[in-house]
mmCIF file of C-alpha atoms in Angstrom:
data_model
loop_
_atom_site.group_PDB
_atom_site.id
_atom_site.type_symbol
_atom_site.label_atom_id
_atom_site.label_comp_id
_atom_site.label_asym_id
_atom_site.label_seq_id
_atom_site.Cartn_x
_atom_site.Cartn_y
_atom_site.Cartn_z
ATOM 1 C CA MET A 1 -0.455 -0.360 0.169
ATOM 2 C CA GLU A 2 1.136 3.807 -0.621
ATOM 3 C CA LEU A 3 1.831 5.131 2.482
ATOM 4 C CA GLU A 4 1.097 9.363 2.578
ATOM 5 C CA ARG A 5 2.826 11.608 4.221
ATOM 6 C CA VAL A 6 2.003 14.006 7.020
ATOM 7 C CA GLU A 7 3.731 17.952 7.047
ATOM 8 C CA LEU A 8 5.018 17.451 10.928
ATOM 9 C CA LYS A 9 3.770 21.140 11.625
ATOM 10 C CA ASN A 10 0.401 18.430 11.042
ATOM 11 C CA ALA A 11 1.225 15.579 13.643
ATOM 12 C CA TYR A 12 -1.342 17.912 16.292
ATOM 13 C CA ARG A 13 -4.117 16.215 14.253
ATOM 14 C CA LEU A 14 -3.546 13.437 14.408
ATOM 15 C CA LEU A 15 -4.008 12.812 18.194
ATOM 16 C CA GLY A 16 -5.363 16.049 19.159
ATOM 17 C CA HIS A 17 -9.074 14.391 18.793
ATOM 18 C CA GLY A 18 -7.405 11.874 21.792
ATOM 19 C CA PRO A 19 -6.690 8.402 20.975
ATOM 20 C CA THR A 20 -4.267 5.790 22.079
ATOM 21 C CA VAL A 21 -1.721 5.316 21.113
ATOM 22 C CA LEU A 22 0.245 1.453 20.833
ATOM 23 C CA VAL A 23 4.141 2.714 21.525
ATOM 24 C CA SER A 24 5.847 0.432 20.098
ATOM 25 C CA THR A 25 9.992 -0.277 20.301
ATOM 26 C CA THR A 26 12.851 -1.942 19.945
ATOM 27 C CA ASP A 27 15.716 -4.111 23.066
ATOM 28 C CA GLY A 28 17.738 -4.484 19.752
ATOM 29 C CA LYS A 29 16.958 -7.353 19.868
ATOM 30 C CA ALA A 30 12.636 -8.142 20.022
ATOM 31 C CA PRO A 31 10.065 -5.444 19.370
ATOM 32 C CA ASN A 32 7.844 -4.863 21.709
ATOM 33 C CA ALA A 33 4.450 -2.552 22.034
ATOM 34 C CA CYS A 34 1.726 -1.471 24.499
ATOM 35 C CA ALA A 35 -1.107 0.660 24.903
ATOM 36 C CA VAL A 36 -0.683 4.829 25.891
ATOM 37 C CA ALA A 37 -4.320 6.682 26.654
ATOM 38 C CA TRP A 38 -2.156 9.819 28.826
ATOM 39 C CA CYS A 39 -0.607 11.027 25.690
ATOM 40 C CA ALA A 40 -1.680 14.238 23.997
ATOM 41 C CA PRO A 41 0.852 16.847 21.584
ATOM 42 C CA ALA A 42 2.641 19.171 23.471
ATOM 43 C CA GLY A 43 3.931 21.619 19.733
ATOM 44 C CA LYS A 44 2.784 21.965 17.437
ATOM 45 C CA ASN A 45 6.176 22.987 16.074
ATOM 46 C CA PRO A 46 8.213 21.178 16.721
ATOM 47 C CA PRO A 47 5.678 18.449 16.298
ATOM 48 C CA ARG A 48 5.798 16.923 20.369
ATOM 49 C CA PHE A 49 3.916 14.851 22.734
ATOM 50 C CA VAL A 50 3.842 14.144 26.088
ATOM 51 C CA LEU A 51 2.769 9.811 27.758
ATOM 52 C CA ARG A 52 2.004 8.702 30.243
ATOM 53 C CA ILE A 53 4.316 5.327 30.054
ATOM 54 C CA GLY A 54 4.821 2.695 33.587
ATOM 55 C CA GLU A 55 8.030 2.820 34.879
ATOM 56 C CA ARG A 56 8.138 -0.557 34.378
ATOM 57 C CA HIS A 57 7.464 -1.178 31.488
ATOM 58 C CA LYS A 58 9.271 -2.700 28.760
ATOM 59 C CA THR A 59 8.827 -0.340 26.798
ATOM 60 C CA TYR A 60 9.529 2.562 29.177
ATOM 61 C CA GLN A 61 13.374 0.893 29.870
ATOM 62 C CA ASN A 62 13.360 0.617 25.221
ATOM 63 C CA LEU A 63 12.123 3.835 25.181
ATOM 64 C CA MET A 64 15.247 5.665 27.542
ATOM 65 C CA ALA A 65 17.994 2.633 26.080
ATOM 66 C CA ALA A 66 17.203 3.562 22.154
ATOM 67 C CA GLY A 67 16.149 7.092 22.712
ATOM 68 C CA GLU A 68 13.417 6.363 20.356
ATOM 69 C CA CYS A 69 9.632 5.274 19.569
ATOM 70 C CA VAL A 70 6.969 4.709 17.087
ATOM 71 C CA LEU A 71 3.160 6.091 17.277
ATOM 72 C CA ASN A 72 0.489 3.871 15.699
ATOM 73 C CA VAL A 73 -1.960 5.105 16.012
ATOM 74 C CA PRO A 74 -5.857 1.996 15.441
ATOM 75 C CA THR A 75 -8.787 2.088 14.351
ATOM 76 C CA ARG A 76 -12.532 -0.070 15.756
ATOM 77 C CA ASP A 77 -9.886 -2.812 13.451
ATOM 78 C CA ALA A 78 -7.784 -3.489 14.911
ATOM 79 C CA LEU A 79 -9.519 -3.734 19.223
ATOM 80 C CA ASP A 80 -8.124 -7.440 19.639
ATOM 81 C CA GLU A 81 -4.318 -5.927 19.140
ATOM 82 C CA VAL A 82 -4.426 -3.068 21.312
ATOM 83 C CA MET A 83 -6.038 -5.947 24.025
ATOM 84 C CA ILE A 84 -2.851 -7.414 23.750
ATOM 85 C CA CYS A 85 -0.607 -4.706 23.765
ATOM 86 C CA GLY A 86 -1.578 -3.451 26.795
ATOM 87 C CA ARG A 87 -3.388 -6.398 28.721
ATOM 88 C CA LYS A 88 0.852 -8.928 28.399
ATOM 89 C CA SER A 89 4.328 -7.803 30.413
ATOM 90 C CA GLY A 90 6.500 -6.592 26.922
ATOM 91 C CA HIS A 91 8.759 -8.471 29.869
ATOM 92 C CA ASP A 92 7.708 -12.326 28.872
ATOM 93 C CA GLY A 93 8.611 -12.802 26.142
ATOM 94 C CA ASP A 94 7.843 -10.653 22.346
ATOM 95 C CA LYS A 95 4.048 -10.209 22.469
ATOM 96 C CA LEU A 96 4.568 -9.795 19.283
ATOM 97 C CA ALA A 97 5.458 -12.323 17.444
ATOM 98 C CA ALA A 98 3.445 -14.702 19.480
ATOM 99 C CA ALA A 99 -0.555 -13.234 19.421
ATOM 100 C CA GLY A 100 0.172 -13.351 15.792
ATOM 101 C CA ILE A 101 1.400 -9.243 15.498
ATOM 102 C CA GLU A 102 2.705 -8.017 12.314
ATOM 103 C CA THR A 103 5.500 -5.118 12.408
ATOM 104 C CA GLU A 104 6.811 -2.807 9.164
ATOM 105 C CA ALA A 105 10.500 -1.519 9.704
ATOM 106 C CA ALA A 106 9.996 1.949 10.111
ATOM 107 C CA LYS A 107 12.516 4.914 8.591
ATOM 108 C CA GLU A 108 13.860 6.766 10.698
ATOM 109 C CA VAL A 109 14.093 5.001 13.836
ATOM 110 C CA ASP A 110 14.676 1.479 14.656
ATOM 111 C CA ALA A 111 11.741 0.882 16.467
ATOM 112 C CA PRO A 112 9.040 -0.785 14.730
ATOM 113 C CA ARG A 113 5.963 0.410 13.161
ATOM 114 C CA LEU A 114 2.816 -2.178 13.052
ATOM 115 C CA SER A 115 1.117 -2.975 10.312
ATOM 116 C CA CYS A 116 -2.484 -2.972 12.610
ATOM 117 C CA CYS A 117 -2.850 0.835 12.710
ATOM 118 C CA VAL A 118 -3.780 3.616 9.968
ATOM 119 C CA ALA A 119 -0.474 6.296 10.776
ATOM 120 C CA TRP A 120 2.320 6.004 12.395
ATOM 121 C CA LEU A 121 4.060 8.943 13.690
ATOM 122 C CA GLU A 122 8.243 8.050 14.144
ATOM 123 C CA CYS A 123 9.187 10.385 17.339
ATOM 124 C CA LYS A 124 12.843 11.047 18.845
ATOM 125 C CA LEU A 125 13.094 10.805 23.181
ATOM 126 C CA VAL A 126 13.648 15.264 23.769
ATOM 127 C CA GLY A 127 13.537 14.130 27.821
ATOM 128 C CA LYS A 128 11.210 13.722 30.012
ATOM 129 C CA LEU A 129 9.775 15.130 32.784
ATOM 130 C CA GLU A 130 10.241 14.637 36.380
ATOM 131 C CA LEU A 131 8.403 16.780 38.493
ATOM 132 C CA GLN A 132 6.804 15.542 41.343
ATOM 133 C CA GLY A 133 7.067 12.075 39.954
ATOM 134 C CA SER A 134 5.048 12.372 37.370
ATOM 135 C CA GLY A 135 6.747 10.232 35.045
ATOM 136 C CA LEU A 136 6.242 11.516 31.841
ATOM 137 C CA VAL A 137 7.757 11.738 28.985
ATOM 138 C CA LEU A 138 8.972 14.336 25.829
ATOM 139 C CA LEU A 139 8.534 12.965 22.526
ATOM 140 C CA GLU A 140 9.475 14.956 19.453
ATOM 141 C CA ALA A 141 8.470 13.219 15.760
ATOM 142 C CA VAL A 142 10.898 12.970 13.327
ATOM 143 C CA LEU A 143 8.842 10.634 10.597
ATOM 144 C CA VAL A 144 4.216 10.675 9.777
ATOM 145 C CA GLU A 145 2.511 8.568 7.298
ATOM 146 C CA CYS A 146 -0.857 7.103 7.424
ATOM 147 C CA ARG A 147 -2.815 4.835 5.479
ATOM 148 C CA PRO A 148 -3.653 6.901 2.054
ATOM 149 C CA GLY A 149 -7.987 8.844 3.645
ATOM 150 C CA VAL A 150 -6.500 9.504 6.852
ATOM 151 C CA MET A 151 -6.462 13.018 6.679
ATOM 152 C CA ARG A 152 -8.663 14.793 4.194
ATOM 153 C CA ASP A 153 -8.216 16.846 1.839
ATOM 154 C CA ASP A 154 -9.060 19.542 4.726
ATOM 155 C CA GLY A 155 -6.492 18.115 6.612
ATOM 156 C CA HIS A 156 -8.335 16.988 9.656
ATOM 157 C CA MET A 157 -7.836 13.244 10.437
ATOM 158 C CA ASP A 158 -11.004 11.577 8.773
ATOM 159 C CA VAL A 159 -12.074 9.961 11.858
ATOM 160 C CA GLU A 160 -15.089 8.315 10.483
ATOM 161 C CA ARG A 161 -13.261 6.092 7.862
ATOM 162 C CA PHE A 162 -10.883 5.824 10.399
ATOM 163 C CA PRO A 163 -12.631 5.250 14.333
ATOM 164 C CA THR A 164 -9.880 5.806 16.031
ATOM 165 C CA LEU A 165 -10.064 3.393 19.955
ATOM 166 C CA HIS A 166 -10.873 6.181 23.045
ATOM 167 C CA HIS A 167 -10.060 4.824 26.453
ATOM 168 C CA LEU A 168 -13.028 5.083 29.053
ATOM 169 C CA GLY A 169 -11.272 2.034 31.320
ATOM 170 C CA GLY A 170 -10.377 -1.393 31.416
ATOM 171 C CA GLY A 171 -11.176 -2.843 27.747
ATOM 172 C CA VAL A 172 -14.053 -0.347 27.044
ATOM 173 C CA PHE A 173 -13.459 2.169 24.068
ATOM 174 C CA SER A 174 -15.786 5.156 22.619
ATOM 175 C CA VAL A 175 -15.197 5.948 18.688
ATOM 176 C CA PRO A 176 -16.577 8.811 16.660
ATOM 177 C CA GLY A 177 -19.361 8.779 15.668
ATOM 178 C CA SER A 178 -20.435 11.803 14.029
ATOM 179 C CA VAL A 179 -18.819 14.658 13.336
ATOM 180 C CA VAL A 180 -19.674 18.738 14.191
ATOM 181 C CA VAL A 181 -18.278 21.774 12.808
ATOM 182 C CA HIS A 182 -18.894 24.910 14.268
ATOM 183 C CA GLU A 183 -20.168 27.237 11.572
ATOM 184 C CA MET J 1 -29.874 19.458 40.535
ATOM 185 C CA GLU J 2 -28.234 17.590 42.918
ATOM 186 C CA LEU J 3 -24.161 17.030 41.823
ATOM 187 C CA GLU J 4 -22.549 13.697 41.355
ATOM 188 C CA ARG J 5 -19.088 13.103 43.661
ATOM 189 C CA VAL J 6 -16.483 11.240 41.564
ATOM 190 C CA GLU J 7 -14.390 9.329 43.705
ATOM 191 C CA LEU J 8 -10.312 11.374 42.895
ATOM 192 C CA LYS J 9 -9.450 7.595 42.010
ATOM 193 C CA ASN J 10 -11.430 7.345 38.869
ATOM 194 C CA ALA J 11 -11.540 10.890 37.697
ATOM 195 C CA TYR J 12 -9.104 9.941 34.875
ATOM 196 C CA ARG J 13 -11.973 7.980 33.797
ATOM 197 C CA LEU J 14 -13.656 12.191 32.079
ATOM 198 C CA LEU J 15 -10.565 12.623 30.876
ATOM 199 C CA GLY J 16 -8.391 9.244 29.475
ATOM 200 C CA HIS J 17 -10.715 9.189 26.047
ATOM 201 C CA GLY J 18 -9.450 12.325 25.649
ATOM 202 C CA PRO J 19 -11.680 14.993 25.136
ATOM 203 C CA THR J 20 -11.426 19.328 24.932
ATOM 204 C CA VAL J 21 -12.030 20.540 27.635
ATOM 205 C CA LEU J 22 -12.579 24.910 29.589
ATOM 206 C CA VAL J 23 -10.135 25.525 31.853
ATOM 207 C CA SER J 24 -12.028 27.921 33.516
ATOM 208 C CA THR J 25 -10.148 30.934 36.257
ATOM 209 C CA THR J 26 -9.950 33.647 37.874
ATOM 210 C CA ASP J 27 -7.592 36.962 38.735
ATOM 211 C CA GLY J 28 -9.831 38.237 41.374
ATOM 212 C CA LYS J 29 -11.414 40.447 39.038
ATOM 213 C CA ALA J 30 -13.463 38.460 36.455
ATOM 214 C CA PRO J 31 -13.544 34.793 35.624
ATOM 215 C CA ASN J 32 -12.762 33.676 32.245
ATOM 216 C CA ALA J 33 -11.694 30.241 30.271
ATOM 217 C CA CYS J 34 -9.492 29.272 27.249
ATOM 218 C CA ALA J 35 -10.514 25.777 25.702
ATOM 219 C CA VAL J 36 -7.746 23.352 25.651
ATOM 220 C CA ALA J 37 -7.465 19.610 23.842
ATOM 221 C CA TRP J 38 -4.262 19.586 24.423
ATOM 222 C CA CYS J 39 -4.911 18.329 27.768
ATOM 223 C CA ALA J 40 -4.111 14.057 28.738
ATOM 224 C CA PRO J 41 -4.676 12.481 33.173
ATOM 225 C CA ALA J 42 -1.012 12.001 34.310
ATOM 226 C CA GLY J 43 -1.594 10.105 36.742
ATOM 227 C CA LYS J 44 -4.056 8.044 39.223
ATOM 228 C CA ASN J 45 -3.818 7.920 42.157
ATOM 229 C CA PRO J 46 -2.889 11.916 43.233
ATOM 230 C CA PRO J 47 -5.204 11.891 40.590
ATOM 231 C CA ARG J 48 -3.083 13.841 37.854
ATOM 232 C CA PHE J 49 -3.675 15.953 34.851
ATOM 233 C CA VAL J 50 -0.809 17.685 31.608
ATOM 234 C CA LEU J 51 -2.275 20.123 29.544
ATOM 235 C CA ARG J 52 -0.458 22.261 27.774
ATOM 236 C CA ILE J 53 -1.615 26.349 27.569
ATOM 237 C CA GLY J 54 0.200 29.037 25.938
ATOM 238 C CA GLU J 55 2.417 30.756 28.338
ATOM 239 C CA ARG J 56 0.524 34.209 26.717
ATOM 240 C CA HIS J 57 -2.380 33.360 27.857
ATOM 241 C CA LYS J 58 -4.508 35.177 30.672
ATOM 242 C CA THR J 59 -5.630 31.849 31.188
ATOM 243 C CA TYR J 60 -1.775 30.619 32.148
ATOM 244 C CA GLN J 61 -1.153 33.963 33.516
ATOM 245 C CA ASN J 62 -4.321 33.173 35.822
ATOM 246 C CA LEU J 63 -2.875 29.348 37.382
ATOM 247 C CA MET J 64 0.560 31.121 37.846
ATOM 248 C CA ALA J 65 -0.644 33.638 39.893
ATOM 249 C CA ALA J 66 -3.750 31.685 41.636
ATOM 250 C CA GLY J 67 -2.384 28.026 41.179
ATOM 251 C CA GLU J 68 -5.477 26.922 41.071
ATOM 252 C CA CYS J 69 -8.315 26.438 38.263
ATOM 253 C CA VAL J 70 -11.369 23.765 36.924
ATOM 254 C CA LEU J 71 -11.284 22.004 34.177
ATOM 255 C CA ASN J 72 -14.537 21.901 32.864
ATOM 256 C CA VAL J 73 -15.955 19.085 30.732
ATOM 257 C CA PRO J 74 -18.191 20.696 27.590
ATOM 258 C CA THR J 75 -20.935 17.415 25.719
ATOM 259 C CA ARG J 76 -21.621 18.668 21.717
ATOM 260 C CA ASP J 77 -24.471 21.415 23.350
ATOM 261 C CA ALA J 78 -21.511 23.689 24.628
ATOM 262 C CA LEU J 79 -20.717 24.027 21.359
ATOM 263 C CA ASP J 80 -20.475 27.031 21.042
ATOM 264 C CA GLU J 81 -19.398 28.631 24.104
ATOM 265 C CA VAL J 82 -16.044 26.060 23.562
ATOM 266 C CA MET J 83 -15.873 27.646 20.683
ATOM 267 C CA ILE J 84 -15.857 31.185 22.129
ATOM 268 C CA CYS J 85 -13.438 30.304 25.047
ATOM 269 C CA GLY J 86 -11.243 29.077 22.169
ATOM 270 C CA ARG J 87 -11.165 31.901 19.927
ATOM 271 C CA LYS J 88 -11.680 34.752 22.111
ATOM 272 C CA SER J 89 -8.544 36.694 24.329
ATOM 273 C CA GLY J 90 -8.801 37.342 28.437
ATOM 274 C CA HIS J 91 -6.318 39.410 27.874
ATOM 275 C CA ASP J 92 -9.123 41.674 25.565
ATOM 276 C CA GLY J 93 -12.473 41.879 29.069
ATOM 277 C CA ASP J 94 -14.358 39.285 30.047
ATOM 278 C CA LYS J 95 -15.242 37.268 27.594
ATOM 279 C CA LEU J 96 -17.778 35.084 29.836
ATOM 280 C CA ALA J 97 -19.976 38.186 30.212
ATOM 281 C CA ALA J 98 -19.908 39.349 26.761
ATOM 282 C CA ALA J 99 -21.206 35.701 25.319
ATOM 283 C CA GLY J 100 -23.097 35.054 28.978
ATOM 284 C CA ILE J 101 -21.460 32.187 29.524
ATOM 285 C CA GLU J 102 -23.006 31.892 32.950
ATOM 286 C CA THR J 103 -20.476 31.299 36.642
ATOM 287 C CA GLU J 104 -20.882 28.733 39.126
ATOM 288 C CA ALA J 105 -18.526 28.835 42.362
ATOM 289 C CA ALA J 106 -16.370 26.293 42.731
ATOM 290 C CA LYS J 107 -16.095 24.720 46.726
ATOM 291 C CA GLU J 108 -12.123 24.138 46.531
ATOM 292 C CA VAL J 109 -10.991 27.008 44.840
ATOM 293 C CA ASP J 110 -11.885 30.250 43.371
ATOM 294 C CA ALA J 111 -11.703 29.654 40.649
ATOM 295 C CA PRO J 112 -15.419 29.326 39.575
ATOM 296 C CA ARG J 113 -17.188 26.368 37.659
ATOM 297 C CA LEU J 114 -18.550 26.828 34.335
ATOM 298 C CA SER J 115 -22.679 26.264 33.961
ATOM 299 C CA CYS J 116 -23.183 24.394 30.872
ATOM 300 C CA CYS J 117 -20.642 21.785 31.194
ATOM 301 C CA VAL J 118 -21.236 18.999 32.921
ATOM 302 C CA ALA J 119 -17.825 17.783 35.084
ATOM 303 C CA TRP J 120 -15.954 19.980 36.956
ATOM 304 C CA LEU J 121 -11.943 18.948 38.044
ATOM 305 C CA GLU J 122 -11.323 20.875 40.671
ATOM 306 C CA CYS J 123 -7.594 21.817 40.072
ATOM 307 C CA LYS J 124 -4.557 23.033 42.184
ATOM 308 C CA LEU J 125 -1.476 23.852 40.208
ATOM 309 C CA VAL J 126 1.463 20.985 40.840
ATOM 310 C CA GLY J 127 4.112 22.553 39.067
ATOM 311 C CA LYS J 128 5.305 23.306 35.127
ATOM 312 C CA LEU J 129 7.476 20.823 33.035
ATOM 313 C CA GLU J 130 10.058 23.342 31.751
ATOM 314 C CA LEU J 131 12.295 21.235 29.929
ATOM 315 C CA GLN J 132 12.922 22.608 26.536
ATOM 316 C CA GLY J 133 10.580 24.927 26.164
ATOM 317 C CA SER J 134 7.980 22.740 26.709
ATOM 318 C CA GLY J 135 5.424 25.145 28.070
ATOM 319 C CA LEU J 136 3.423 22.455 29.631
ATOM 320 C CA VAL J 137 1.164 22.037 33.385
ATOM 321 C CA LEU J 138 0.805 19.782 36.260
ATOM 322 C CA LEU J 139 -2.650 20.318 37.748
ATOM 323 C CA GLU J 140 -4.449 17.467 40.649
ATOM 324 C CA ALA J 141 -7.163 17.473 41.125
ATOM 325 C CA VAL J 142 -8.812 18.037 44.575
ATOM 326 C CA LEU J 143 -12.449 17.778 44.335
ATOM 327 C CA VAL J 144 -14.673 16.408 41.566
ATOM 328 C CA GLU J 145 -17.978 16.479 40.667
ATOM 329 C CA CYS J 146 -20.318 15.213 38.050
ATOM 330 C CA ARG J 147 -23.909 15.757 36.568
ATOM 331 C CA PRO J 148 -25.973 12.940 37.650
ATOM 332 C CA GLY J 149 -25.398 9.465 35.263
ATOM 333 C CA VAL J 150 -22.442 11.426 34.020
ATOM 334 C CA MET J 151 -20.450 8.897 35.250
ATOM 335 C CA ARG J 152 -22.186 5.503 35.187
ATOM 336 C CA ASP J 153 -22.638 2.779 37.794
ATOM 337 C CA ASP J 154 -19.264 0.730 36.063
ATOM 338 C CA GLY J 155 -17.175 3.462 36.661
ATOM 339 C CA HIS J 156 -17.489 4.659 32.719
ATOM 340 C CA MET J 157 -17.821 8.051 31.817
ATOM 341 C CA ASP J 158 -21.324 7.527 30.032
ATOM 342 C CA VAL J 159 -20.041 9.535 26.511
ATOM 343 C CA GLU J 160 -23.522 8.235 24.775
ATOM 344 C CA ARG J 161 -25.798 10.616 26.956
ATOM 345 C CA PHE J 162 -22.897 12.774 27.671
ATOM 346 C CA PRO J 163 -20.486 13.126 24.110
ATOM 347 C CA THR J 164 -18.085 15.056 24.385
ATOM 348 C CA LEU J 165 -16.244 17.146 22.289
ATOM 349 C CA HIS J 166 -12.675 15.787 20.407
ATOM 350 C CA HIS J 167 -10.867 17.952 18.882
ATOM 351 C CA LEU J 168 -9.924 17.493 15.275
ATOM 352 C CA GLY J 169 -8.771 21.391 14.230
ATOM 353 C CA GLY J 170 -10.249 24.341 14.258
ATOM 354 C CA GLY J 171 -13.906 24.482 14.512
ATOM 355 C CA VAL J 172 -14.029 20.500 13.918
ATOM 356 C CA PHE J 173 -15.123 18.502 16.639
ATOM 357 C CA SER J 174 -15.586 14.627 16.501
ATOM 358 C CA VAL J 175 -17.935 12.707 18.978
ATOM 359 C CA PRO J 176 -17.916 10.028 20.975
ATOM 360 C CA GLY J 177 -21.009 7.514 18.559
ATOM 361 C CA SER J 178 -20.616 4.379 20.150
ATOM 362 C CA VAL J 179 -18.533 2.464 23.061
ATOM 363 C CA VAL J 180 -17.078 -1.088 22.230
ATOM 364 C CA VAL J 181 -15.834 -3.213 24.695
ATOM 365 C CA HIS J 182 -13.677 -5.814 24.073
ATOM 366 C CA GLU J 183 -14.361 -9.410 26.199
#
C-alpha cells in the first residue's frame, strides 16, 4: 500500500482528539508495544507529544535505552491488538510474535511500525519530565505517515472512515460517531 | 440540580478518552476560560493531569498567579461556548460575561465552574514543566463533581448520553458514537 506523508507541522492533528496509541519500541533483539491512553500533543512546531508510560514497563525501558519509538494509531479494527499490547507484559517475551501482530520497518527510527494501525508517528525522545514523580515523557515526531485517506483534504483526520479508539476504562472504548463543525 | 461526587481515584476516567476541556480561572476580578484540547491524565492517585496552555494566554497567567483552576468538561451542547472560549482572548475583557456564559462557585478553589459543562475537576497547580520549552502544566484534582448519570454504575463515563467534544482542528470536533467493549 502506498502511504501518504503527513507534514510534521500537522502531526498533532492525528492525536489532538485524544485516541489511544500503541507505542512500539525495540531492545535490539525483539520488538515490543504497549497501549497508551494518556497521550496528548505538546507542540505544533516542533511536533511534540507528552505521554505517561509506567516506568516498570518494557516500553519505558526500551524508550530510555534507544531514545526512540513509534506512536502507532489504531482504529476499531485493531481492538484485539490494542488489548493484547495493553494487557500483556513485554517482560514476558515477544508478545507481538506470540499474538501474530505484524510489524514492519520504520524509516527514521529502529523501532518497528505495527501494520494493524493506520498512522505512524516516528519519534525521538526529547526528555523525561521528573517533576513531582510525574513520570512523563516528551517525544518529538521526525517522520509521519498514514494510510491513504486518513488525513482529509481539509487537513483533519477522517475519523468517520478511520474510527480511532478512545479509552473509557478497562476494555471499554468510545469510537467517534459524527463530526460537528462550528460555523 | 443535585450533583454527584466523583471519587478522586476515578477522576482520570473523565479525561482518558481525550475530550477538549474548558479551563476556567480568575484573576480575582473577573472569571476567564479557555479551550484546551491538549490535555491528558498523568496519574491516578494522586489524580493528575498534564495540559499545554500557551504562556501568553490570560488563563496561563491566572493559573500561575492563583495556582488553581477548574477543568470543565463540555459536551456537544456547549459547542458555542467552547468556540467562544477558544477564539476570544481573556486579555480583551470578560469574554464570559460578554457572551452570557454562566459561571457558578466552585467548592475548593476560587476559580469558577462553567454551568454549561457536565463535569468539573477542581485542580491545584502542581508544577510547570519547563523542559525544552515544552510549556506544560501539571495539575492535581482536589474535588470532582458531575451531573447525575455522567459516570455510569460501572465507573465509565457515559459518552453516549453525554457526548464529549474531541478536537480535530479549527472548529471541527468528533463526538463519540458507539462504545466498543473487548470481551
